[in-house]
XYZ file of C-alpha atoms in Angstrom:
759
model
C 27.623 -42.709 35.619
C 26.114 -44.513 38.593
C 22.885 -42.657 40.414
C 23.404 -43.105 43.900
C 21.059 -43.156 46.863
C 20.032 -39.413 47.164
C 17.647 -37.872 50.402
C 15.176 -35.872 48.271
C 14.041 -32.321 50.051
C 10.741 -30.837 49.142
C 10.761 -27.045 49.772
C 7.886 -24.506 48.769
C 4.010 -24.700 48.118
C 4.147 -27.178 45.162
C 7.084 -29.241 46.241
C 9.901 -27.926 44.489
C 12.864 -30.709 45.184
C 16.485 -30.578 45.359
C 18.872 -33.065 45.698
C 21.990 -33.827 47.883
C 24.823 -34.573 45.298
C 24.288 -38.191 44.287
C 27.483 -38.307 42.064
C 31.080 -39.323 43.032
C 34.067 -36.979 42.195
C 34.687 -39.043 39.203
C 31.503 -38.508 37.440
C 31.778 -34.955 38.005
C 35.316 -34.524 36.870
C 33.780 -36.278 33.980
C 30.990 -33.673 33.322
C 33.385 -30.797 33.621
C 35.523 -32.340 31.502
C 37.147 -30.033 28.147
C 35.682 -26.981 29.149
C 37.796 -23.914 28.882
C 38.437 -21.602 31.728
C 36.059 -19.047 31.082
C 33.487 -22.103 29.923
C 34.033 -23.711 33.506
C 33.484 -20.435 35.504
C 30.338 -20.123 33.464
C 29.156 -23.361 34.743
C 30.115 -23.451 38.279
C 29.113 -19.597 38.672
C 27.644 -19.678 42.801
C 23.617 -18.450 42.746
C 23.482 -14.962 41.109
C 21.965 -13.155 38.115
C 24.648 -14.050 35.059
C 25.291 -12.751 31.663
C 27.317 -14.657 29.411
C 28.373 -13.041 26.182
C 28.996 -15.968 24.006
C 30.739 -15.082 20.760
C 29.855 -17.317 17.819
C 31.005 -20.926 17.804
C 32.148 -20.593 21.374
C 30.060 -23.381 22.540
C 26.930 -21.171 24.353
C 24.852 -24.443 23.782
C 27.264 -27.008 25.628
C 27.382 -24.248 28.211
C 24.106 -23.935 28.574
C 23.318 -27.612 29.270
C 26.287 -28.591 31.288
C 25.120 -25.452 33.533
C 21.753 -27.595 33.733
C 23.597 -30.599 34.367
C 26.141 -28.991 37.238
C 23.174 -27.481 39.015
C 21.165 -30.877 39.327
C 24.144 -33.219 39.703
C 25.578 -30.732 42.722
C 21.895 -30.975 44.582
C 21.427 -26.932 44.104
C 18.233 -27.524 42.215
C 15.840 -30.904 41.139
C 14.770 -31.228 37.275
C 11.481 -29.079 37.585
C 13.679 -26.268 39.556
C 14.614 -25.194 35.966
C 13.028 -23.029 33.697
C 15.126 -22.834 30.189
C 14.068 -21.037 27.342
C 15.313 -20.967 23.612
C 13.941 -19.332 20.358
C 13.356 -22.467 18.357
C 12.144 -25.806 19.059
C 15.234 -27.718 17.106
C 17.441 -25.766 20.072
C 15.107 -27.328 22.759
C 15.024 -30.718 21.612
C 18.979 -30.535 21.173
C 19.202 -29.260 25.141
C 17.087 -32.464 26.089
C 18.799 -34.827 24.259
C 22.306 -33.575 25.799
C 20.876 -33.506 29.358
C 19.713 -37.045 28.592
C 23.360 -37.956 27.447
C 24.914 -36.092 30.516
C 22.251 -37.282 33.303
C 20.579 -40.205 34.197
C 17.551 -38.637 34.646
C 13.629 -38.267 32.885
C 13.529 -34.912 31.088
C 10.258 -35.128 29.847
C 8.321 -33.376 32.302
C 11.480 -30.508 32.428
C 10.337 -26.600 31.488
C 12.495 -26.438 28.488
C 11.062 -25.014 25.475
C 10.332 -21.760 23.614
C 8.659 -19.039 24.746
C 5.676 -19.666 22.685
C 5.528 -23.213 24.006
C 6.035 -22.625 27.311
C 3.452 -20.082 27.368
C 1.101 -22.742 26.162
C 2.048 -25.166 28.638
C 1.064 -22.081 31.272
C -2.045 -21.278 29.686
C -3.400 -25.081 29.422
C -2.677 -25.839 33.065
C -4.295 -22.332 33.970
C -7.265 -21.899 31.509
C -9.878 -20.558 33.618
C -7.774 -17.921 35.410
C -6.707 -16.877 31.685
C -10.235 -16.783 30.433
C -10.022 -19.272 28.033
C -11.481 -22.631 27.296
C -9.948 -25.754 28.193
C -9.194 -26.877 24.996
C -8.640 -23.319 23.136
C -6.887 -23.876 19.682
C -3.505 -21.654 18.449
C -3.799 -19.885 15.393
C -1.030 -19.861 13.134
C -0.017 -16.822 10.701
C -2.125 -18.585 7.974
C -5.576 -19.233 10.470
C -4.941 -15.764 11.641
C -4.699 -13.962 8.352
C -8.184 -16.096 7.672
C -9.895 -14.767 10.784
C -8.474 -11.253 10.122
C -10.303 -11.549 6.406
C -13.948 -13.126 8.418
C -13.499 -10.159 10.433
C -13.328 -7.357 7.623
C -16.154 -8.778 5.585
C -18.216 -9.184 8.744
C -17.837 -5.586 9.666
C -17.721 -4.537 5.871
C -14.343 -2.899 5.948
C -12.620 -2.413 2.581
C -9.918 -4.635 2.829
C -7.822 -2.840 0.167
C -7.721 0.066 2.528
C -7.045 -2.103 5.636
C -4.739 -4.889 4.264
C -5.321 -8.082 6.251
C -1.245 -8.655 6.470
C -0.752 -5.216 7.224
C -3.425 -5.117 9.622
C -1.848 -8.449 11.483
C 1.450 -6.735 11.798
C -0.064 -3.861 13.499
C -1.663 -5.855 16.116
C 1.125 -8.333 16.433
C 3.577 -5.317 16.973
C 1.323 -3.961 19.953
C 0.790 -7.618 21.570
C 4.696 -8.193 21.477
C 5.084 -4.767 23.328
C 2.409 -5.634 25.909
C 0.203 -3.088 24.456
C -3.937 -4.176 24.466
C -6.012 -1.837 22.028
C -7.722 0.092 24.833
C -3.766 1.486 25.536
C -2.798 1.400 21.340
C -1.624 5.172 20.402
C -4.112 6.233 17.690
C -2.416 9.683 16.240
C -4.762 10.041 12.964
C -7.794 8.956 11.656
C -6.503 5.877 10.088
C -4.694 4.294 12.756
C -7.632 4.829 15.426
C -9.448 2.654 12.784
C -6.793 -0.031 12.979
C -6.999 -0.058 16.407
C -10.903 -0.184 16.706
C -10.369 -3.428 14.381
C -7.326 -4.695 16.691
C -10.091 -4.493 19.614
C -12.957 -5.982 17.069
C -10.192 -9.191 16.489
C -9.154 -9.866 19.832
C -13.531 -9.850 20.692
C -13.377 -12.672 18.020
C -10.790 -14.367 19.262
C -12.182 -14.350 22.275
C -15.868 -15.419 21.342
C -14.274 -18.472 19.442
C -11.831 -19.492 22.119
C -8.748 -19.203 19.974
C -5.133 -17.443 20.532
C -2.767 -16.424 17.990
C 1.050 -16.768 18.639
C 1.465 -13.286 20.198
C -1.355 -13.665 22.264
C 0.145 -16.605 23.788
C 2.937 -14.640 25.629
C 1.014 -11.342 26.418
C -2.037 -13.571 28.239
C 0.636 -15.684 29.992
C 2.441 -12.351 30.669
C -1.046 -11.001 32.128
C -2.188 -13.906 33.893
C 1.333 -13.772 36.207
C 1.255 -10.191 36.670
C -2.254 -10.405 37.513
C -2.497 -13.190 39.865
C 0.046 -12.783 42.804
C -0.163 -16.151 44.441
C 0.054 -18.002 41.010
C 3.028 -15.997 40.077
C 4.386 -16.788 43.512
C 3.741 -20.308 42.866
C 6.348 -20.336 39.898
C 8.567 -17.713 41.633
C 9.514 -20.324 43.973
C 9.446 -23.093 41.986
C 11.731 -22.522 39.129
C 14.747 -21.689 41.230
C 17.046 -21.001 38.489
C 15.881 -19.652 35.008
C 18.054 -19.773 31.534
C 17.467 -18.479 28.565
C 19.752 -18.954 25.103
C 20.311 -16.499 22.413
C 19.050 -13.228 24.796
C 19.821 -10.717 22.549
C 17.002 -11.893 20.425
C 14.401 -10.820 23.022
C 11.601 -8.718 22.801
C 10.330 -6.186 25.262
C 7.268 -8.440 26.028
C 9.224 -11.853 26.620
C 11.911 -9.520 28.833
C 8.901 -8.547 30.926
C 7.859 -12.223 31.399
C 10.891 -13.319 32.287
C 11.530 -10.436 35.005
C 8.004 -11.753 36.195
C 9.292 -15.404 36.640
C 12.679 -14.259 38.327
C 10.690 -12.528 41.032
C 12.181 -8.983 39.795
C 10.249 -6.894 41.843
C 10.816 -8.386 45.085
C 14.338 -8.313 45.029
C 14.865 -4.675 44.110
C 15.118 -4.168 47.940
C 18.327 -6.770 47.894
C 21.513 -4.993 49.517
C 24.305 -6.595 47.540
C 24.271 -6.525 43.799
C 22.672 -9.685 42.377
C 21.599 -11.284 45.592
C 18.846 -13.987 45.229
C 16.315 -13.453 48.130
C 14.573 -16.932 49.019
C 11.325 -15.672 46.722
C 13.707 -15.632 43.821
C 15.267 -16.987 40.931
C 18.652 -16.993 39.422
C 18.853 -15.484 35.848
C 21.451 -17.121 33.861
C 20.930 -15.082 30.006
C 23.551 -16.414 27.075
C 23.790 -14.051 23.748
C 25.888 -11.941 21.990
C 24.913 -8.694 21.183
C 27.028 -8.513 18.468
C 24.425 -11.411 16.563
C 21.232 -9.376 17.511
C 19.722 -9.194 13.371
C 16.274 -9.327 14.604
C 15.143 -5.481 15.030
C 12.577 -5.892 12.155
C 10.675 -8.547 14.651
C 10.945 -6.262 17.364
C 14.128 -7.794 18.985
C 15.433 -5.424 21.473
C 19.301 -5.585 21.607
C 19.185 -3.215 24.805
C 17.698 -5.731 26.872
C 21.803 -7.016 27.429
C 22.082 -3.473 29.283
C 19.296 -3.419 31.065
C 19.818 -6.683 32.227
C 22.984 -6.080 33.172
C 21.693 -2.903 34.763
C 18.063 -4.051 36.560
C 19.573 -7.191 38.094
C 23.134 -5.696 39.215
C 24.675 -7.977 37.302
C 28.035 -9.260 38.940
C 28.825 -11.844 36.959
C 29.409 -11.164 32.467
C 31.441 -13.546 31.753
C 32.910 -13.322 28.251
C 33.070 -16.819 25.990
C 36.029 -15.809 23.490
C 37.536 -18.564 21.724
C 36.160 -19.596 18.781
C 35.976 -23.815 17.476
C 34.624 -23.277 14.644
C 36.742 -20.941 12.300
C 39.846 -20.151 11.163
C 41.954 -16.825 12.459
C 41.755 -14.753 9.141
C 38.018 -15.128 9.230
C 37.785 -14.264 13.131
C 40.595 -11.466 12.658
C 38.190 -9.943 9.483
C 35.009 -10.188 12.368
C 36.400 -8.695 15.395
C 37.535 -5.873 12.758
C 34.414 -5.575 11.335
C 32.016 -5.280 14.624
C 34.375 -2.903 16.001
C 32.779 -0.198 14.311
C 29.891 -0.560 16.243
C 28.896 1.758 18.993
C 27.804 0.580 22.928
C 28.803 -2.987 22.084
C 29.498 -5.243 25.513
C 32.484 -5.776 24.205
C 34.187 -8.998 23.176
C 37.470 -10.617 20.644
C 36.992 -13.946 19.278
C 40.235 -15.862 18.662
C 41.151 -19.614 18.117
C 43.894 -21.947 18.355
C 43.414 -23.471 14.895
C 45.837 -21.051 13.302
C 45.494 -18.219 10.772
C 43.955 -20.306 7.551
C 43.328 -19.156 4.418
C 43.225 -15.594 3.237
C 39.347 -13.779 2.427
C 39.168 -13.819 -0.871
C 38.128 -11.328 -2.892
C 36.400 -10.839 -6.126
C 35.142 -8.215 -7.932
C 32.944 -8.662 -10.757
C 31.510 -7.095 -14.171
C 28.159 -7.750 -13.542
C 25.818 -9.478 -11.473
C 25.791 -12.606 -13.842
C 29.169 -12.770 -14.173
C 29.824 -12.853 -10.116
C 27.270 -15.778 -10.529
C 28.986 -17.548 -12.967
C 32.491 -16.852 -10.695
C 30.584 -18.039 -7.855
C 28.795 -21.473 -9.354
C 32.786 -21.786 -11.672
C 34.502 -22.121 -7.753
C 31.518 -24.007 -6.534
C 32.392 -27.019 -9.384
C 36.272 -26.442 -8.265
C 35.622 -27.140 -4.813
C 33.609 -30.008 -5.376
C 36.517 -31.317 -7.284
C 38.892 -30.676 -4.972
C 36.792 -32.743 -2.277
C 34.966 -30.190 -0.271
C 31.025 -31.689 0.075
C 28.495 -30.197 -1.724
C 26.447 -29.368 1.707
C 29.322 -27.450 3.121
C 29.430 -25.053 0.958
C 26.933 -21.985 1.283
C 25.880 -19.240 -1.331
C 24.483 -16.127 1.126
C 23.024 -13.379 -0.128
C 21.653 -10.397 1.620
C 17.642 -10.187 -0.002
C 15.721 -13.207 -1.582
C 15.968 -11.161 -5.089
C 19.463 -11.858 -5.066
C 18.859 -15.788 -5.648
C 17.625 -15.715 -9.173
C 20.930 -15.152 -10.540
C 22.571 -17.799 -8.610
C 20.123 -20.440 -9.168
C 19.886 -20.073 -12.745
C 23.584 -20.451 -13.189
C 23.533 -23.123 -10.845
C 20.782 -24.749 -13.228
C 23.087 -24.366 -15.997
C 25.274 -25.808 -14.475
C 23.996 -29.079 -13.602
C 24.883 -28.384 -10.110
C 22.146 -29.942 -7.479
C 21.006 -27.124 -4.946
C 18.746 -26.115 -1.698
C 17.271 -22.860 -0.898
C 17.375 -23.707 3.096
C 14.440 -21.942 4.453
C 12.493 -20.726 1.530
C 11.098 -21.382 -1.752
C 13.690 -21.282 -4.973
C 12.952 -18.331 -7.207
C 9.954 -19.401 -9.233
C 8.572 -21.043 -6.623
C 7.731 -17.681 -4.605
C 4.215 -17.169 -4.264
C 4.289 -13.504 -5.816
C 6.218 -14.838 -9.151
C 3.692 -18.057 -9.635
C 1.269 -14.915 -9.186
C 2.824 -12.613 -12.137
C 3.527 -16.037 -14.303
C 0.321 -16.992 -14.359
C -1.049 -13.542 -15.035
C 1.970 -13.575 -18.502
C 0.287 -17.218 -18.867
C -3.322 -15.846 -19.588
C -1.766 -13.308 -21.875
C -0.272 -16.078 -23.696
C -3.196 -18.685 -23.431
C -7.068 -17.724 -22.077
C -7.590 -21.234 -22.128
C -4.992 -22.188 -19.098
C -7.531 -23.155 -16.665
C -4.885 -23.350 -13.825
C -3.607 -19.871 -14.582
C -7.354 -18.791 -14.293
C -7.713 -19.907 -11.051
C -4.749 -18.759 -9.200
C -5.247 -15.144 -10.150
C -8.919 -14.762 -10.854
C -9.711 -13.309 -7.510
C -6.174 -12.399 -6.503
C -5.782 -9.448 -5.825
C -9.145 -9.692 -4.676
C -12.183 -8.815 -6.923
C -15.049 -9.870 -4.541
C -14.910 -13.424 -6.582
C -15.839 -15.655 -4.370
C -15.809 -19.225 -3.836
C -19.689 -20.128 -5.095
C -18.791 -17.988 -8.360
C -15.694 -19.879 -9.354
C -17.986 -23.186 -8.457
C -20.706 -21.845 -10.781
C -18.132 -21.137 -13.225
C -16.646 -24.439 -13.041
C -19.885 -26.034 -13.694
C -20.607 -24.040 -16.862
C -17.088 -24.687 -18.099
C -17.855 -28.771 -17.708
C -20.998 -28.476 -18.853
C -20.062 -26.357 -22.397
C -16.720 -28.546 -22.479
C -14.654 -25.040 -22.470
C -12.358 -23.230 -20.821
C -12.938 -21.331 -17.719
C -12.161 -17.702 -19.315
C -14.669 -18.839 -22.519
C -17.174 -19.727 -20.088
C -17.209 -16.729 -18.100
C -20.065 -15.275 -20.480
C -22.633 -17.664 -19.541
C -22.598 -16.270 -15.811
C -25.237 -13.815 -15.187
C -25.829 -11.536 -11.655
C -22.908 -10.400 -9.700
C -20.873 -13.213 -10.113
C -21.133 -12.708 -14.140
C -20.355 -8.587 -13.679
C -16.957 -9.886 -11.254
C -15.902 -12.449 -13.382
C -16.348 -10.335 -16.593
C -14.753 -7.411 -15.516
C -11.195 -9.859 -14.523
C -12.097 -10.869 -18.449
C -11.627 -7.401 -19.554
C -8.543 -6.959 -17.538
C -6.945 -10.005 -19.238
C -8.143 -8.543 -22.912
C -6.879 -5.134 -21.944
C -3.223 -6.621 -20.934
C -3.183 -8.064 -23.955
C -3.673 -5.446 -26.083
C -1.645 -2.849 -24.434
C 1.736 -5.392 -24.130
C 0.827 -6.958 -27.865
C 3.895 -4.537 -29.284
C 6.093 -4.476 -25.709
C 9.671 -6.043 -25.395
C 8.997 -8.930 -22.800
C 10.905 -7.337 -19.658
C 8.111 -4.270 -20.395
C 5.177 -6.281 -20.894
C 5.864 -7.977 -17.245
C 6.527 -4.538 -15.517
C 3.105 -3.431 -17.458
C 1.124 -6.753 -15.930
C 2.664 -6.170 -12.120
C 1.170 -2.626 -12.229
C -2.098 -3.096 -14.190
C -2.939 -6.120 -12.492
C -2.906 -5.088 -8.998
C 0.079 -7.337 -7.690
C 2.341 -4.092 -7.234
C -0.241 -2.285 -5.063
C -1.570 -5.418 -3.259
C 2.074 -6.058 -1.920
C 2.596 -2.612 -0.907
C 0.163 -2.878 1.874
C 1.894 -6.114 3.047
C 3.922 -6.006 6.004
C 6.392 -8.778 4.089
C 5.402 -6.836 0.455
C 9.262 -5.065 0.129
C 10.598 -8.771 -0.250
C 8.295 -9.754 -2.632
C 8.151 -6.530 -4.996
C 12.053 -7.205 -4.944
C 11.426 -10.686 -6.248
C 9.026 -9.119 -8.904
C 11.613 -6.826 -10.076
C 13.778 -9.458 -10.290
C 11.382 -11.393 -12.978
C 11.371 -8.548 -15.267
C 15.899 -8.520 -14.556
C 15.342 -12.510 -15.340
C 13.396 -11.756 -18.997
C 16.066 -9.413 -19.834
C 18.687 -11.973 -19.076
C 16.920 -14.636 -20.561
C 16.316 -12.893 -23.920
C 20.180 -11.741 -24.130
C 21.350 -15.438 -23.533
C 18.647 -16.603 -26.120
C 20.113 -14.218 -28.479
C 23.356 -15.266 -28.152
C 22.982 -19.019 -28.109
C 20.038 -18.446 -31.110
C 17.664 -21.164 -28.997
C 14.212 -20.210 -29.596
C 12.682 -21.480 -33.089
C 11.443 -18.580 -34.849
C 7.772 -19.828 -34.662
C 7.863 -19.411 -30.564
C 6.996 -16.338 -29.170
C 9.656 -14.464 -26.527
C 6.888 -14.349 -23.916
C 6.318 -18.757 -24.490
C 9.943 -19.231 -24.459
C 10.148 -17.711 -21.176
C 7.119 -19.229 -19.621
C 9.127 -22.621 -20.735
C 12.409 -21.455 -19.239
C 10.364 -20.470 -15.780
C 8.974 -24.209 -15.776
C 11.586 -25.837 -16.574
C 14.167 -24.134 -13.607
C 11.130 -24.674 -11.165
C 10.992 -27.972 -12.034
C 14.696 -29.134 -12.094
C 17.701 -29.202 -9.452
C 16.157 -28.362 -6.616
C 17.936 -31.252 -4.118
C 15.776 -33.951 -2.604
C 16.446 -34.798 1.237
C 19.621 -36.597 1.865
C 20.918 -35.524 -1.420
C 24.175 -33.634 -1.829
C 23.171 -30.267 -2.618
C 24.648 -26.796 -2.292
C 23.015 -24.748 0.024
C 21.929 -21.685 -1.067
C 19.917 -19.074 1.456
C 19.646 -15.540 2.844
C 22.199 -14.019 5.803
C 19.451 -14.052 8.329
C 18.674 -17.546 7.662
C 22.132 -18.490 7.917
C 22.236 -18.131 11.532
C 23.214 -20.941 13.648
C 24.571 -22.876 11.056
C 28.349 -22.975 9.737
C 29.530 -24.302 6.835
C 33.666 -25.290 5.538
C 32.831 -23.011 2.444
C 30.791 -19.974 2.513
C 30.537 -17.194 -0.065
C 28.920 -13.772 0.479
C 27.625 -12.388 -2.588
C 26.607 -8.780 -3.883
C 28.517 -6.826 -1.244
C 27.573 -3.243 -2.737
C 26.561 -0.404 -1.389
C 22.785 -0.246 -0.973
C 22.638 -3.698 -1.043
C 24.492 -4.974 2.081
C 24.205 -2.759 3.457
C 20.571 -2.180 2.372
C 19.186 0.938 1.521
C 16.718 0.880 4.069
C 19.410 0.985 6.286
C 19.649 4.454 6.113
C 16.305 5.589 7.243
C 16.236 3.417 10.174
C 17.221 4.262 13.988
C 20.775 2.117 14.455
C 19.928 0.449 10.979
C 23.508 0.743 9.326
C 24.817 -0.987 13.095
C 22.298 -4.021 12.366
C 23.566 -4.598 8.774
C 26.907 -4.578 10.155
C 26.085 -7.281 12.749
C 24.277 -9.194 10.266
C 27.526 -8.747 8.105
C 29.385 -10.202 11.372
C 27.162 -13.086 11.414
C 28.018 -13.930 7.506
C 31.754 -13.674 7.878
C 30.959 -16.000 11.156
C 29.958 -18.712 8.897
C 32.639 -20.001 7.337
C 34.915 -22.285 8.784
C 37.964 -22.970 6.674
C 37.421 -20.924 3.652
C 35.120 -17.572 2.777
C 34.316 -15.925 -0.570
C 33.795 -11.828 -0.422
C 32.256 -10.649 -4.007
C 30.509 -7.445 -5.239
C 29.832 -6.717 -9.034
C 30.452 -3.343 -11.013
C 26.893 -3.643 -12.085
C 23.529 -5.736 -11.294
C 20.123 -5.388 -12.620
C 17.898 -3.895 -9.923
C 14.163 -3.361 -10.005
C 14.300 -3.709 -13.784
C 16.794 -1.351 -14.558
C 21.014 -1.436 -14.968
C 22.725 -0.054 -11.504
C 25.967 0.974 -11.236
C 27.323 -0.154 -8.072
C 30.119 0.812 -5.948
C 31.669 -1.864 -3.441
C 30.039 -2.043 0.433
C 31.487 -0.030 3.280
C 31.644 -3.172 5.035
C 34.654 -4.370 2.468
C 36.859 -1.280 3.613
C 36.328 -2.085 7.091
C 38.215 -5.284 6.919
C 42.149 -5.355 7.012
C 43.611 -5.427 3.665
C 46.416 -7.596 5.409
C 43.956 -10.314 5.904
C 42.396 -10.525 1.773
C 43.464 -11.518 -1.394
C 42.240 -10.184 -4.418
C 41.414 -12.716 -7.017
C 39.947 -11.301 -9.972
C 40.724 -12.913 -13.164
C 40.813 -11.669 -16.963
C 36.942 -11.338 -17.497
C 35.369 -14.452 -18.118
C 32.589 -12.825 -20.413
C 32.588 -11.732 -23.565
C 30.991 -8.772 -24.858
C 28.451 -9.894 -26.702
C 27.439 -8.244 -29.969
C 25.774 -5.340 -30.127
C 22.110 -5.103 -31.045
C 21.183 -2.460 -33.909
C 19.781 0.124 -32.238
C 22.771 -0.245 -29.290
C 25.275 -0.144 -32.504
C 23.462 3.146 -33.445
C 23.694 4.767 -30.167
C 27.387 4.265 -30.109
C 27.851 5.472 -33.490
C 25.842 9.197 -32.410
C 29.549 9.173 -29.681
C 31.270 9.558 -33.189
C 28.987 11.061 -36.067
C 26.479 14.090 -35.159
C 24.241 13.132 -37.574
C 23.530 9.754 -36.281
C 20.047 8.788 -35.513
C 19.780 8.306 -31.771
C 21.872 11.310 -30.023
C 20.945 12.978 -26.947
C 17.765 15.597 -27.492
C 16.755 13.256 -29.890
C 12.701 13.100 -30.259
C 11.992 9.447 -29.604
C 8.719 7.456 -29.837
C 7.831 4.235 -27.430
C 5.668 1.753 -27.895
C 4.198 2.332 -24.427
C 5.221 5.395 -22.660
C 4.427 7.554 -26.264
C 6.672 10.355 -27.281
C 9.987 11.733 -25.463
C 13.105 13.278 -25.811
C 16.589 11.828 -24.790
C 18.400 13.554 -22.301
C 21.119 11.474 -21.365
C 23.072 7.880 -22.167
C 25.265 5.580 -20.387
C 27.094 2.437 -21.282
C 28.426 0.452 -24.381
C 27.046 -2.336 -26.430
C 24.780 -4.789 -24.961
C 24.957 -2.689 -21.642
C 23.813 0.768 -23.474
C 20.812 2.662 -22.125
C 18.931 5.853 -22.507
C 17.189 8.172 -20.228
C 14.260 9.628 -21.728
C 11.750 11.989 -20.900
C 8.387 11.160 -21.618
C 6.655 14.303 -20.183
C 3.710 12.980 -18.222
C 5.296 9.577 -18.010
C 8.170 10.783 -16.121
C 11.658 10.102 -16.796
C 12.516 6.375 -18.203
C 15.834 4.587 -18.182
C 15.997 1.705 -21.434
C 17.787 -0.418 -22.322
C 18.474 -0.018 -25.869
C 18.642 -3.620 -26.429
C 14.899 -3.978 -25.877
C 13.362 -0.321 -25.753
C 12.755 -0.127 -29.779
C 12.729 3.417 -29.448
C 12.134 4.674 -32.889
C 12.708 8.855 -33.988
C 10.188 10.681 -33.765
């Protein structure tokens, strides 16, 4: 492509420029080649506000970058008159790389980046007007937590009552709504105190010359809204504003865009979408059907607001999908039609119908995982690369069963965008407590949890303890008795906790040991107060399930030496799984991820697992406004990740929160047309295991009124004491009973491990 001589025309107070058309008709034809009609219409739109509804796999990135290239190459705007906003640095880099390939221009100085990146650039250029030092620093999420902890300590605030993570979430949520502390609503005494801490945190950050991520956008918005000459400067510079993933914008991001687009100045326009000389053209690309980040503050309603407030005359739908086969798209369309208030589109492809969607109903979550891994191995044998196979799940806790089966089968895998189950923080904390119960001389475990949850044991106390242990050539645990003063009292309290836990769990089955430990160590209470605590608690419950399954597998294979305790064997098992089969960079590996993490990705083969009511859609959806619709959009995203083959699986029973749960298929399965599905249930791959001694007793109770265990029978449990059996269900290895323990409440217990004795 040859750059011809061009005349540069300067406009505006900062010399924003546009070029007369420098490209030949042949070059222009190359630029627009291979665009389908809706894509071509979007790229070549006249200078008006536009909304592009870009379905999954419809080429939105191509449309965005080609639109920018078209505007520049036709002389409508210069490179420095473009503002393009993405949601990830990866997307911004990809856009710049594509532009460099399309146009012979230097893209380095162009304003293309994420909201946070562009706001940082704006504040660096105008730090004085923004009230910041020239070299202000940015706090990442870890730094922000540290700053909040310092604040709470300085103000002598109980961080158990005001957990740092929860307070950070409170502050960030208000900033994302554009609400400073003086305007925050305090509807009770607790919230009033949080608002005061928000104000103190802001003051501390200002003194120290630092800003957090949420502050970047809020400070940038305030700078432009309060400084009219500066705002007009940028409004006249940026003649075209292009936004990717518009459905993921929050209220403040949308307000920032409206400000830069000169929305206030254009309200007097007489024609819909008309652009006055002081305004910019807003070109928004998004998909309301893929809005899945409400928990981060995303407002899918911004798309309708944009259409109304900017009097958008051009709504173009990109519906031709270049990713998936027809059956997959037809399933996605049928599902999402159940959502109300959609802007509306229907995906299609000319790639053919492809294969039917495979549906598998498993007996249990373990059976489901075995099926998935067996299929993965078959797919690999049939020539599918490991990297083109993705296992998706709604909740991170579900990965544990899949990881275990992959590990057992020797299949390399990678957890995308997250940690393997046994590497997660909350799991490592719980395992550290278990290790200390089993071996008090384990200094690594001791150091990890001696002050977690926080017990006022600071770094100086730990240094003193380490020195004492070194002098005595002993473990940290044994050296604790030598500490005096406040440090000695704090560490001594922790030692007593471990000794109490050891005594209380001595006679309990392993799953109940873990349950008791999570409760009494303070881990459960700690994570209840965290913003992301719900997911961490689900993972801790899954650790109980892992122990239950481990004991059963150990019983089946008789792999445990007689002298090894169940606790020691389980800890060894956890260490081995944590250290194996996570593929390295560049290594062929199956991809595991949550559906949220899968957005923007695509694979030849996709498994969507755990399609059961209460799991997907999640229980919490029923408690939130439009929660079910957000879950349906999440399922839509999951389906449209698949190119060639899609598997949907669910289980009749699943271990959740440490208990066996009897499951119903997800309502999303009911919303898919039957003619698109092929049920592939095989003869059960599992073999019913030999029932335990106690399970046999309960089964016999169904036949003999004189049996030891029966409904109404008084029983005794090592942890909960005396109780009475009020209900029973399941057979064989899955038999369990519901027992009323009076003050301890009603408990469901697996007979295989509960060790109930007649009272």
